[in-house]
Amino acid sequence: DAGVIQSPRHEVTEMGQEVTLRCKPISGHDYLFWYRQTMMRGLELLIYFNNNVPIDDSGMPEDRFSAKMPNASFSTLKIQPSEPRDSAVYFCASSLAAGGAGGYTFGSGTRLTVV
Amino acid sequence: KQEVTQIPAALSVPEGENLVLNCSFTDSAIYNLQWFRQDPGKGLTSLLLIQSSQREQTSGRLNASLDKSSGRSTLYIAASQPGDSATYLCAAYLETSGSRLTFGEGTQLTVNP
């Protein structure tokens, strides 16, 4: 398996623009997670899905953030409109089952810079 | 809110030393605990996963232990090498949080040649 695949690896955009981050989880993993990492706040869970259904989006910072999982092999995290404070590394991770059975596998992340 | 803490925040050692990284959590109702490594500008690489029924896991020069009663986990690195330099993160799966991981803030390790 190629692991969790994220795209793009780097994204530079201007304030106010829409940004879409993409993730392909490991095949067969029922759980998908979106995290954000910054120096100030460390790793923050934004939202997670189980079997394509959003379970907990309490970590989504504002209405400007939205996430979808239209099928088991694809998820998007969208920011509209983007702001400089959204600059961070965004990670996607997937897990086989509840309770972290088998552990999490992380993607390589998308480094977002909003100027 | 569950808290996972890691001590020390940073550690610098000469090559060849054995070292221990510490992780503590305030809730003993833990499913599993996972140790990750993160290199600068890179993603998280899973090192070891300890299931709640286990007390330790070993992989090469790495050994991780879990003591649920005391709320502690340790990551032992034997014969450290410069290539071990990275940030090490522990993360706990809590019974109250289902599949959510709670991360510590990490220990930044530097192994000097």
Coordinates of N, CA, C and O in Angstrom, one line a residue, chain A residues 36-78:
Chain A
R36 N -4.2 19.7 12.1 CA -3.4 20.9 11.7 C -2.3 21.1 12.7 O -2.5 20.8 14.0
Q37 N -1.1 21.4 12.3 CA 0.1 21.5 13.1 C 0.7 22.9 13.0 O 1.0 23.3 11.9
T38 N 0.9 23.6 14.1 CA 1.6 24.9 14.1 C 2.5 24.9 15.3 O 2.4 24.1 16.2
M39 N 3.5 25.8 15.2 CA 4.5 25.8 16.3 C 3.8 26.2 17.6 O 4.1 25.7 18.7
M40 N 2.8 27.1 17.5 CA 2.2 27.6 18.7 C 1.2 26.6 19.4 O 1.2 26.5 20.6
R41 N 0.5 25.9 18.6 CA -0.6 25.0 19.1 C -0.3 23.5 19.0 O -1.1 22.7 19.4
G42 N 0.8 23.2 18.3 CA 1.1 21.7 18.1 C 0.1 21.1 17.2 O -0.4 21.7 16.3
L43 N -0.2 19.8 17.4 CA -1.1 19.1 16.6 C -2.6 19.2 17.1 O -2.8 18.9 18.3
E44 N -3.5 19.7 16.2 CA -4.9 19.8 16.6 C -5.7 19.0 15.7 O -5.6 19.1 14.5
L45 N -6.6 18.2 16.3 CA -7.6 17.5 15.5 C -8.7 18.4 15.0 O -9.3 19.1 15.8
L46 N -8.9 18.4 13.7 CA -9.9 19.3 13.2 C -11.3 18.6 13.0 O -12.3 19.1 13.5
I47 N -11.2 17.4 12.4 CA -12.4 16.6 12.2 C -12.0 15.2 11.9 O -10.9 14.9 11.5
Y48 N -13.0 14.2 12.2 CA -12.7 12.9 11.8 C -14.0 12.2 11.3 O -15.1 12.6 11.6
F49 N -13.8 11.3 10.4 CA -14.8 10.5 9.7 C -14.8 9.0 10.1 O -13.7 8.5 10.2
N50 N -15.9 8.4 10.1 CA -16.0 7.0 10.2 C -16.9 6.5 9.1 O -18.1 6.9 9.0
N51 N -16.4 5.6 8.3 CA -17.1 5.1 7.1 C -17.8 6.3 6.3 O -19.0 6.3 6.0
N52 N -17.0 7.3 6.1 CA -17.3 8.5 5.2 C -18.2 9.5 5.9 O -18.6 10.5 5.3
V53 N -18.6 9.2 7.1 CA -19.6 10.1 7.9 C -18.8 10.9 8.9 O -18.0 10.4 9.7
P54 N -19.0 12.2 8.9 CA -18.3 13.1 9.9 C -18.8 12.8 11.3 O -20.0 12.8 11.5
I55 N -17.9 12.4 12.2 CA -18.3 12.1 13.5 C -18.1 13.2 14.5 O -19.0 13.5 15.4
D56 N -17.0 13.9 14.4 CA -16.7 15.0 15.3 C -16.0 16.1 14.6 O -14.9 15.9 14.1
D57 N -16.7 17.2 14.4 CA -16.0 18.4 13.8 C -15.8 19.5 14.8 O -15.7 20.7 14.3
S58 N -15.8 19.2 16.0 CA -15.6 20.3 17.0 C -14.3 21.0 17.0 O -14.2 22.1 17.5
G59 N -13.3 20.4 16.3 CA -12.1 21.1 16.2 C -11.9 22.0 15.0 O -10.9 22.7 14.9
M60 N -12.9 22.0 14.2 CA -12.9 22.9 13.0 C -13.0 24.4 13.5 O -14.0 24.7 14.2
P61 N -12.0 25.2 13.2 CA -11.9 26.5 13.9 C -13.1 27.4 13.5 O -13.5 28.2 14.4
E62 N -13.5 27.5 12.3 CA -14.5 28.4 12.0 C -15.3 27.9 10.8 O -15.0 26.9 10.2
D63 N -16.4 28.6 10.5 CA -17.2 28.2 9.3 C -16.5 28.3 8.0 O -16.9 27.8 7.0
R64 N -15.3 28.9 8.0 CA -14.6 29.0 6.8 C -14.0 27.7 6.4 O -13.6 27.4 5.3
F65 N -13.9 26.8 7.4 CA -13.4 25.4 7.2 C -14.5 24.4 6.9 O -15.5 24.4 7.7
S66 N -14.3 23.6 6.0 CA -15.3 22.5 5.7 C -14.6 21.3 5.2 O -13.5 21.4 4.6
A67 N -15.1 20.1 5.5 CA -14.5 18.9 5.1 C -15.5 17.9 4.6 O -16.7 17.9 5.1
K68 N -15.1 17.2 3.6 CA -16.1 16.2 3.0 C -15.3 14.9 2.8 O -14.1 14.8 2.6
M69 N -16.1 13.8 2.7 CA -15.6 12.5 2.4 C -16.6 11.8 1.5 O -17.5 11.1 2.0
P70 N -16.6 12.1 0.2 CA -17.6 11.6 -0.7 C -17.6 10.1 -0.9 O -18.6 9.5 -1.2
N71 N -16.4 9.5 -0.7 CA -16.3 8.0 -0.8 C -15.2 7.6 0.1 O -14.4 8.4 0.7
A72 N -15.0 6.3 0.2 CA -14.0 5.7 1.1 C -12.6 6.0 0.8 O -11.7 5.7 1.6
S73 N -12.3 6.5 -0.4 CA -11.0 6.7 -0.9 C -10.6 8.1 -1.1 O -9.5 8.4 -1.6
F74 N -11.4 9.0 -0.6 CA -11.1 10.4 -0.9 C -11.7 11.4 0.1 O -12.9 11.2 0.4
S75 N -11.0 12.3 0.5 CA -11.5 13.4 1.4 C -10.9 14.7 1.1 O -9.7 14.8 0.6
T76 N -11.6 15.8 1.3 CA -11.1 17.1 1.1 C -11.3 18.0 2.3 O -12.3 17.8 3.1
L77 N -10.4 18.9 2.5 CA -10.5 19.9 3.5 C -10.4 21.3 2.8 O -9.5 21.5 2.1
K78 N -11.5 22.1 2.9 CA -11.6 23.3 2.2 C -11.6 24.5 3.1 O -12.2 24.5 4.2

